[in-house]
């Protein structure tokens, strides 16, 4: 069966520090992968999606970037975090048009 | 007009009640529709896909009305454990993207 992993589960980082969040999928190949952010009490905001290795589509101009170095690995990064980057970061993949989410990383920027 | 709109609620209902949520979408070319459930501080989980003919899964019934561009979710015999936020999701035609509503909060009261 397919599973999706994200780590870390929680993270507290100071403003201006770098960020790297990792997402990996098991049990499937060439999945479409997505990064979302959910601010406290808000809806899901699509940040990036990828349909293959090295292929990244950016939805929101900001200080975040994404990379897909391997088929089942999706990484979200930032060189310098802002307070507004705080939120719940969710990775997702698609199976038969249905989207499945990882457990998420809760990021607090202080 | 927002691409996907939901009444944020909260809907406060007693145990055993029947409750219905609607969700409207703006793009008539959308083809895929879903309901997700999100518990507090957790990732969204797929509750059910919504098919053109409507579909039922136990106490949950989903309907699609293409003419009026809305989908609905009916929950019968509400349980305390049904308390959560219910997210409506619609595909963005011609893209690999999915659009999420901001969610409807349900509280089932003892």
mmCIF file of N, CA and C in Angstrom, chain B residues 19-60:
data_model
loop_
_atom_site.group_PDB
_atom_site.id
_atom_site.type_symbol
_atom_site.label_atom_id
_atom_site.label_comp_id
_atom_site.label_asym_id
_atom_site.label_seq_id
_atom_site.Cartn_x
_atom_site.Cartn_y
_atom_site.Cartn_z
ATOM 1 N N UNK B 19 -27.612 16.405 9.318
ATOM 2 C CA UNK B 19 -27.070 17.717 8.960
ATOM 3 C C UNK B 19 -26.576 17.675 7.523
ATOM 4 N N UNK B 20 -26.715 18.779 6.829
ATOM 5 C CA UNK B 20 -26.297 18.847 5.430
ATOM 6 C C UNK B 20 -25.441 20.076 5.191
ATOM 7 N N UNK B 21 -24.407 19.901 4.396
ATOM 8 C CA UNK B 21 -23.549 21.007 3.997
ATOM 9 C C UNK B 21 -23.594 21.134 2.485
ATOM 10 N N UNK B 22 -23.530 22.361 2.021
ATOM 11 C CA UNK B 22 -23.405 22.603 0.594
ATOM 12 C C UNK B 22 -22.087 23.277 0.285
ATOM 13 N N UNK B 23 -21.676 23.145 -0.946
ATOM 14 C CA UNK B 23 -20.444 23.773 -1.417
ATOM 15 C C UNK B 23 -20.684 24.168 -2.866
ATOM 16 N N UNK B 24 -20.422 25.415 -3.203
ATOM 17 C CA UNK B 24 -20.599 25.856 -4.589
ATOM 18 C C UNK B 24 -19.235 26.026 -5.247
ATOM 19 N N UNK B 25 -19.182 25.777 -6.546
ATOM 20 C CA UNK B 25 -17.945 25.931 -7.289
ATOM 21 C C UNK B 25 -18.209 26.791 -8.524
ATOM 22 N N UNK B 26 -17.175 27.482 -8.971
ATOM 23 C CA UNK B 26 -17.391 28.482 -10.022
ATOM 24 C C UNK B 26 -17.119 27.978 -11.430
ATOM 25 N N UNK B 27 -16.259 26.966 -11.575
ATOM 26 C CA UNK B 27 -15.875 26.533 -12.916
ATOM 27 C C UNK B 27 -16.740 25.355 -13.373
ATOM 28 N N UNK B 28 -17.579 25.613 -14.335
ATOM 29 C CA UNK B 28 -18.517 24.578 -14.787
ATOM 30 C C UNK B 28 -17.823 23.404 -15.454
ATOM 31 N N UNK B 29 -16.548 23.566 -15.808
ATOM 32 C CA UNK B 29 -15.812 22.476 -16.458
ATOM 33 C C UNK B 29 -15.177 21.514 -15.458
ATOM 34 N N UNK B 30 -15.277 21.794 -14.186
ATOM 35 C CA UNK B 30 -14.720 20.888 -13.173
ATOM 36 C C UNK B 30 -15.362 19.521 -13.288
ATOM 37 N N UNK B 31 -14.540 18.484 -13.066
ATOM 38 C CA UNK B 31 -15.008 17.109 -13.245
ATOM 39 C C UNK B 31 -14.865 16.240 -12.003
ATOM 40 N N UNK B 32 -14.005 16.645 -11.086
ATOM 41 C CA UNK B 32 -13.736 15.813 -9.909
ATOM 42 C C UNK B 32 -14.095 16.586 -8.654
ATOM 43 N N UNK B 33 -14.819 15.890 -7.760
ATOM 44 C CA UNK B 33 -15.343 16.553 -6.565
ATOM 45 C C UNK B 33 -15.156 15.624 -5.369
ATOM 46 N N UNK B 34 -14.803 16.215 -4.244
ATOM 47 C CA UNK B 34 -14.482 15.397 -3.075
ATOM 48 C C UNK B 34 -14.929 16.112 -1.812
ATOM 49 N N UNK B 35 -15.179 15.306 -0.783
ATOM 50 C CA UNK B 35 -15.322 15.811 0.575
ATOM 51 C C UNK B 35 -14.203 15.229 1.422
ATOM 52 N N UNK B 36 -13.551 16.109 2.182
ATOM 53 C CA UNK B 36 -12.512 15.709 3.125
ATOM 54 C C UNK B 36 -12.969 16.082 4.519
ATOM 55 N N UNK B 37 -12.440 15.341 5.473
ATOM 56 C CA UNK B 37 -12.663 15.657 6.869
ATOM 57 C C UNK B 37 -11.317 16.048 7.471
ATOM 58 N N UNK B 38 -11.308 17.122 8.274
ATOM 59 C CA UNK B 38 -10.088 17.524 8.948
ATOM 60 C C UNK B 38 -10.363 17.713 10.428
ATOM 61 N N UNK B 39 -9.687 16.929 11.242
ATOM 62 C CA UNK B 39 -9.743 17.100 12.690
ATOM 63 C C UNK B 39 -8.731 18.161 13.097
ATOM 64 N N UNK B 40 -8.953 18.720 14.275
ATOM 65 C CA UNK B 40 -8.116 19.819 14.755
ATOM 66 C C UNK B 40 -6.640 19.417 14.756
ATOM 67 N N UNK B 41 -5.827 20.213 14.090
ATOM 68 C CA UNK B 41 -4.387 20.029 14.068
ATOM 69 C C UNK B 41 -3.931 18.727 13.394
ATOM 70 N N UNK B 42 -4.793 18.228 12.526
ATOM 71 C CA UNK B 42 -4.453 17.011 11.789
ATOM 72 C C UNK B 42 -4.540 17.284 10.292
ATOM 73 N N UNK B 43 -4.019 16.324 9.504
ATOM 74 C CA UNK B 43 -4.126 16.479 8.064
ATOM 75 C C UNK B 43 -5.534 16.159 7.579
ATOM 76 N N UNK B 44 -5.944 16.730 6.439
ATOM 77 C CA UNK B 44 -7.248 16.364 5.867
ATOM 78 C C UNK B 44 -7.235 14.907 5.427
ATOM 79 N N UNK B 45 -8.374 14.247 5.619
ATOM 80 C CA UNK B 45 -8.502 12.860 5.182
ATOM 81 C C UNK B 45 -9.703 12.740 4.254
ATOM 82 N N UNK B 46 -9.516 12.000 3.182
ATOM 83 C CA UNK B 46 -10.581 11.846 2.202
ATOM 84 C C UNK B 46 -11.775 11.146 2.835
ATOM 85 N N UNK B 47 -12.911 11.782 2.773
ATOM 86 C CA UNK B 47 -14.146 11.192 3.282
ATOM 87 C C UNK B 47 -14.839 10.431 2.152
ATOM 88 N N UNK B 48 -15.060 11.119 1.056
ATOM 89 C CA UNK B 48 -15.629 10.456 -0.112
ATOM 90 C C UNK B 48 -15.484 11.296 -1.370
ATOM 91 N N UNK B 49 -15.362 10.602 -2.485
ATOM 92 C CA UNK B 49 -15.447 11.266 -3.780
ATOM 93 C C UNK B 49 -16.925 11.457 -4.086
ATOM 94 N N UNK B 50 -17.235 12.415 -4.929
ATOM 95 C CA UNK B 50 -18.625 12.694 -5.268
ATOM 96 C C UNK B 50 -18.832 12.353 -6.727
ATOM 97 N N UNK B 51 -19.732 11.439 -6.993
ATOM 98 C CA UNK B 51 -19.971 10.990 -8.358
ATOM 99 C C UNK B 51 -21.228 11.647 -8.903
ATOM 100 N N UNK B 52 -21.315 11.680 -10.215
ATOM 101 C CA UNK B 52 -22.438 12.356 -10.874
ATOM 102 C C UNK B 52 -23.785 11.823 -10.424
ATOM 103 N N UNK B 53 -23.831 10.514 -10.182
ATOM 104 C CA UNK B 53 -25.102 9.888 -9.804
ATOM 105 C C UNK B 53 -25.361 9.963 -8.315
ATOM 106 N N UNK B 54 -24.440 10.585 -7.576
ATOM 107 C CA UNK B 54 -24.558 10.610 -6.122
ATOM 108 C C UNK B 54 -24.039 9.306 -5.537
ATOM 109 N N UNK B 55 -23.578 9.344 -4.327
ATOM 110 C CA UNK B 55 -23.063 8.130 -3.708
ATOM 111 C C UNK B 55 -23.232 8.198 -2.201
ATOM 112 N N UNK B 56 -23.271 6.999 -1.638
ATOM 113 C CA UNK B 56 -23.556 6.863 -0.213
ATOM 114 C C UNK B 56 -22.514 5.954 0.413
ATOM 115 N N UNK B 57 -22.098 6.298 1.616
ATOM 116 C CA UNK B 57 -21.172 5.455 2.356
ATOM 117 C C UNK B 57 -21.634 5.459 3.800
ATOM 118 N N UNK B 58 -22.407 4.448 4.158
ATOM 119 C CA UNK B 58 -22.926 4.386 5.512
ATOM 120 C C UNK B 58 -23.856 5.555 5.803
ATOM 121 N N UNK B 59 -23.526 6.355 6.786
ATOM 122 C CA UNK B 59 -24.371 7.488 7.178
ATOM 123 C C UNK B 59 -24.140 8.720 6.318
ATOM 124 N N UNK B 60 -23.209 8.649 5.397
ATOM 125 C CA UNK B 60 -22.818 9.805 4.596
ATOM 126 C C UNK B 60 -23.328 9.660 3.158
#
